[in-house]
Amino acid sequence: MYAGRDSQLRGRDRLRGLREDNRQTGEEMGAERQRFDRLKGDAARPQVFSSFNLFPTPPMLAEQVIEIANIHSGLSVLEPSAGMGALAIAAREAGGAVECVEIDLPMANYLIDQGFAVECCDFLALPVGQVDRVVMNPPFKMGTDIKHIRHALEWLKPGGRLVSICANGPKQREQLQPIATRWIELPPGSFKSEGTNVATAIVIFDR
């Protein structure tokens, strides 16, 4: 009889313990409800884009470009063919007032959602403006990066600087290196994380 009574008491203690655990868990879940509601929304879903010749700038390389461009508060900054805006984001974090150009509508809308001013068009067809800095990772296919960089140079104010990633190929070295302030060859595999092993460089122009 005493053994049975002890068993009942232990069972009641366990039940009270489980109820207390459930109560605490419920309070914790309630406190996190807003975060869970955000996570289940469309805005929290990973953004995946598929676009011709899209190779986003890896974060560490984006930081290197922005550091070389010497971007700080008060400077106007342009990222042409911005894609997912890796350079634009880094430039904004450095204090620049950033504008983007992107031909792909879904990516342009994505950049707008991130708070950027965006022109959705072909950068090569866009009339020239004037900015303090241009940071860019243009498409490389068939020397397109050369055309984009030459067009972007026309946007620089006197005293401005353009810093671009480009293919490290014979055409690029022949046409861009002689007019550049500096040419920095990037290590092999700098874009391996983005699915390409193309040889790349950072090219810098000062006006």
Tab-separated table of C-alpha atoms in Angstrom:
chain	number	residue	atom	x	y	z
A	1	MET	CA	0.000	0.000	0.000
A	2	TYR	CA	2.774	2.437	0.892
A	3	ALA	CA	4.649	1.556	-2.308
A	4	GLY	CA	1.529	2.314	-4.327
A	5	ARG	CA	1.047	5.636	-2.540
A	6	ASP	CA	4.644	6.636	-3.225
A	7	SER	CA	4.204	5.768	-6.898
A	8	GLN	CA	1.107	7.974	-7.121
A	9	LEU	CA	2.925	10.886	-5.511
A	10	ARG	CA	5.885	10.535	-7.875
A	11	GLY	CA	3.484	10.402	-10.830
A	12	ARG	CA	1.746	13.597	-9.701
A	13	ASP	CA	5.129	15.333	-9.276
A	14	ARG	CA	6.144	14.325	-12.805
A	15	LEU	CA	2.821	15.567	-14.152
A	16	ARG	CA	3.222	18.917	-12.389
A	17	GLY	CA	6.762	19.145	-13.789
A	18	LEU	CA	5.539	18.458	-17.320
A	19	ARG	CA	2.797	21.051	-16.972
A	20	GLU	CA	5.337	23.643	-15.784
A	21	ASP	CA	7.672	22.802	-18.683
A	22	ASN	CA	4.784	23.162	-21.143
A	23	ARG	CA	3.796	26.495	-19.610
A	24	GLN	CA	7.353	27.862	-19.915
A	25	THR	CA	7.663	26.570	-23.478
A	26	GLY	CA	4.353	28.235	-24.365
A	27	GLU	CA	5.554	31.556	-22.972
A	28	GLU	CA	8.814	31.305	-24.923
A	29	MET	CA	6.956	30.445	-28.144
A	30	GLY	CA	4.606	33.364	-27.579
A	31	ALA	CA	7.537	35.737	-27.135
A	32	GLU	CA	8.995	34.499	-30.432
A	33	ARG	CA	5.678	34.555	-32.331
A	34	GLN	CA	6.438	37.774	-34.219
A	35	ARG	CA	9.759	36.378	-35.433
A	36	PHE	CA	8.074	33.160	-36.554
A	37	ASP	CA	5.405	35.169	-38.383
A	38	ARG	CA	8.133	37.066	-40.253
A	39	LEU	CA	9.960	33.867	-41.128
A	40	LYS	CA	6.874	32.266	-42.656
A	41	GLY	CA	6.247	35.301	-44.907
A	42	ASP	CA	7.337	35.690	-48.523
A	43	ALA	CA	9.964	38.303	-47.627
A	44	ALA	CA	11.919	35.752	-45.594
A	45	ARG	CA	12.217	33.223	-48.406
A	46	PRO	CA	15.680	32.910	-50.001
A	47	GLN	CA	16.018	35.012	-53.140
A	48	VAL	CA	17.170	32.899	-56.080
A	49	PHE	CA	17.805	34.405	-59.492
A	50	SER	CA	18.791	32.893	-62.791
A	51	SER	CA	20.120	35.347	-65.327
A	52	PHE	CA	22.442	35.175	-68.298
A	53	ASN	CA	26.073	35.763	-67.328
A	54	LEU	CA	25.224	36.499	-63.689
A	55	PHE	CA	28.177	35.889	-61.373
A	56	PRO	CA	27.580	37.852	-58.150
A	57	THR	CA	30.568	39.444	-56.450
A	58	PRO	CA	31.720	37.370	-53.446
A	59	PRO	CA	31.443	39.365	-50.180
A	60	MET	CA	35.188	39.589	-49.437
A	61	LEU	CA	35.884	40.764	-52.982
A	62	ALA	CA	33.090	43.324	-52.744
A	63	GLU	CA	34.689	44.730	-49.588
A	64	GLN	CA	38.039	44.949	-51.387
A	65	VAL	CA	36.499	46.876	-54.286
A	66	ILE	CA	34.771	49.346	-51.949
A	67	GLU	CA	37.957	49.877	-49.948
A	68	ILE	CA	39.935	50.615	-53.121
A	69	ALA	CA	37.188	52.982	-54.297
A	70	ASN	CA	37.554	54.897	-50.999
A	71	ILE	CA	33.821	55.352	-50.592
A	72	HIS	CA	32.604	57.469	-47.692
A	73	SER	CA	29.693	59.628	-46.658
A	74	GLY	CA	28.755	62.369	-49.102
A	75	LEU	CA	29.863	60.581	-52.275
A	76	SER	CA	27.503	59.629	-55.086
A	77	VAL	CA	28.048	56.029	-56.210
A	78	LEU	CA	26.859	54.085	-59.244
A	79	GLU	CA	26.747	50.310	-59.665
A	80	PRO	CA	25.933	49.458	-63.297
A	81	SER	CA	24.610	45.971	-64.126
A	82	ALA	CA	24.128	45.622	-60.395
A	83	GLY	CA	22.688	42.113	-60.342
A	84	MET	CA	21.914	41.288	-56.715
A	85	GLY	CA	23.703	44.430	-55.535
A	86	ALA	CA	26.709	43.021	-53.674
A	87	LEU	CA	28.778	46.111	-54.466
A	88	ALA	CA	25.852	48.488	-53.945
A	89	ILE	CA	25.204	47.047	-50.485
A	90	ALA	CA	28.872	47.326	-49.499
A	91	ALA	CA	29.037	50.890	-50.873
A	92	ARG	CA	25.947	51.912	-48.919
A	93	GLU	CA	27.406	50.430	-45.736
A	94	ALA	CA	30.486	52.598	-46.343
A	95	GLY	CA	28.275	55.688	-46.444
A	96	GLY	CA	27.830	56.261	-50.177
A	97	ALA	CA	24.597	57.460	-51.797
A	98	VAL	CA	24.104	54.572	-54.223
A	99	GLU	CA	22.196	54.288	-57.495
A	100	CYS	CA	21.913	51.046	-59.468
A	101	VAL	CA	21.302	50.076	-63.072
A	102	GLU	CA	19.991	46.576	-63.803
A	103	ILE	CA	18.465	45.263	-67.031
A	104	ASP	CA	16.781	42.199	-65.482
A	105	LEU	CA	13.363	43.165	-64.083
A	106	PRO	CA	13.144	40.623	-61.209
A	107	MET	CA	16.598	41.635	-59.988
A	108	ALA	CA	15.770	45.334	-60.424
A	109	ASN	CA	12.660	44.822	-58.280
A	110	TYR	CA	14.771	42.971	-55.718
A	111	LEU	CA	17.159	45.944	-55.514
A	112	ILE	CA	14.226	48.335	-55.137
A	113	ASP	CA	12.976	46.184	-52.258
A	114	GLN	CA	16.428	46.620	-50.673
A	115	GLY	CA	15.922	50.396	-50.758
A	116	PHE	CA	18.028	51.322	-53.795
A	117	ALA	CA	17.210	53.788	-56.564
A	118	VAL	CA	17.233	51.655	-59.718
A	119	GLU	CA	17.096	52.249	-63.458
A	120	CYS	CA	15.825	49.065	-65.113
A	121	CYS	CA	17.473	49.218	-68.527
A	122	ASP	CA	20.539	48.327	-70.569
A	123	PHE	CA	23.385	50.330	-69.041
A	124	LEU	CA	25.022	50.803	-72.443
A	125	ALA	CA	21.877	52.583	-73.678
A	126	LEU	CA	21.556	54.846	-70.630
A	127	PRO	CA	22.421	58.533	-71.101
A	128	VAL	CA	25.492	59.584	-69.170
A	129	GLY	CA	25.171	61.089	-65.692
A	130	GLN	CA	27.799	62.323	-63.246
A	131	VAL	CA	28.913	60.495	-60.084
A	132	ASP	CA	31.879	60.508	-57.726
A	133	ARG	CA	32.444	56.747	-57.785
A	134	VAL	CA	31.590	53.809	-60.009
A	135	VAL	CA	31.943	50.283	-58.655
A	136	MET	CA	31.105	47.438	-60.988
A	137	ASN	CA	31.252	43.781	-61.886
A	138	PRO	CA	30.038	43.870	-65.510
A	139	PRO	CA	29.165	40.876	-67.690
A	140	PHE	CA	32.305	39.323	-69.206
A	141	LYS	CA	30.870	37.492	-72.230
A	142	MET	CA	32.709	38.295	-75.510
A	143	GLY	CA	34.421	41.392	-74.127
A	144	THR	CA	31.203	43.021	-72.900
A	145	ASP	CA	33.050	44.118	-69.771
A	146	ILE	CA	35.250	46.398	-71.906
A	147	LYS	CA	32.203	48.183	-73.365
A	148	HIS	CA	30.591	48.582	-69.951
A	149	ILE	CA	33.749	49.954	-68.357
A	150	ARG	CA	34.351	52.445	-71.176
A	151	HIS	CA	30.765	53.685	-70.903
A	152	ALA	CA	31.034	53.913	-67.114
A	153	LEU	CA	34.177	56.043	-67.409
A	154	GLU	CA	32.049	58.759	-69.000
A	155	TRP	CA	30.050	58.997	-65.770
A	156	LEU	CA	32.958	60.048	-63.578
A	157	LYS	CA	33.139	63.576	-62.242
A	158	PRO	CA	36.567	65.237	-62.215
A	159	GLY	CA	38.417	63.727	-59.286
A	160	GLY	CA	36.228	60.626	-59.454
A	161	ARG	CA	37.293	56.986	-59.343
A	162	LEU	CA	36.047	53.859	-61.095
A	163	VAL	CA	36.867	50.425	-59.683
A	164	SER	CA	35.758	47.435	-61.712
A	165	ILE	CA	36.198	43.705	-61.766
A	166	CYS	CA	36.893	42.459	-65.282
A	167	ALA	CA	38.096	39.391	-67.112
A	168	ASN	CA	41.874	39.093	-67.019
A	169	GLY	CA	42.124	38.285	-70.718
A	170	PRO	CA	44.259	39.565	-73.608
A	171	LYS	CA	41.521	41.892	-74.943
A	172	GLN	CA	40.965	43.465	-71.542
A	173	ARG	CA	44.690	43.916	-70.902
A	174	GLU	CA	45.219	45.374	-74.371
A	175	GLN	CA	42.358	47.880	-74.253
A	176	LEU	CA	42.014	48.758	-70.574
A	177	GLN	CA	45.370	48.320	-68.881
A	178	PRO	CA	47.133	51.140	-70.813
A	179	ILE	CA	44.537	53.716	-69.720
A	180	ALA	CA	44.105	52.404	-66.154
A	181	THR	CA	45.600	53.873	-63.014
A	182	ARG	CA	46.239	50.377	-61.707
A	183	TRP	CA	45.637	46.756	-62.669
A	184	ILE	CA	45.403	44.109	-59.925
A	185	GLU	CA	45.345	40.455	-60.934
A	186	LEU	CA	43.059	38.453	-58.666
A	187	PRO	CA	43.995	34.984	-57.367
A	188	PRO	CA	42.805	31.987	-59.408
A	189	GLY	CA	39.384	30.791	-58.307
A	190	SER	CA	38.234	34.171	-56.984
A	191	PHE	CA	34.762	33.437	-58.418
A	192	LYS	CA	34.771	29.691	-57.802
A	193	SER	CA	32.060	30.093	-55.169
A	194	GLU	CA	29.846	31.617	-57.874
A	195	GLY	CA	30.342	28.765	-60.327
A	196	THR	CA	33.115	30.024	-62.598
A	197	ASN	CA	36.903	29.811	-62.698
A	198	VAL	CA	37.393	32.653	-65.181
A	199	ALA	CA	40.584	34.640	-64.571
A	200	THR	CA	39.752	38.070	-63.191
A	201	ALA	CA	41.345	41.371	-62.267
A	202	ILE	CA	40.453	44.629	-60.540
A	203	VAL	CA	41.023	47.655	-62.745
A	204	ILE	CA	41.142	51.208	-61.344
A	205	PHE	CA	40.669	54.499	-63.172
A	206	ASP	CA	41.085	57.998	-61.727
A	207	ARG	CA	39.938	61.229	-63.373
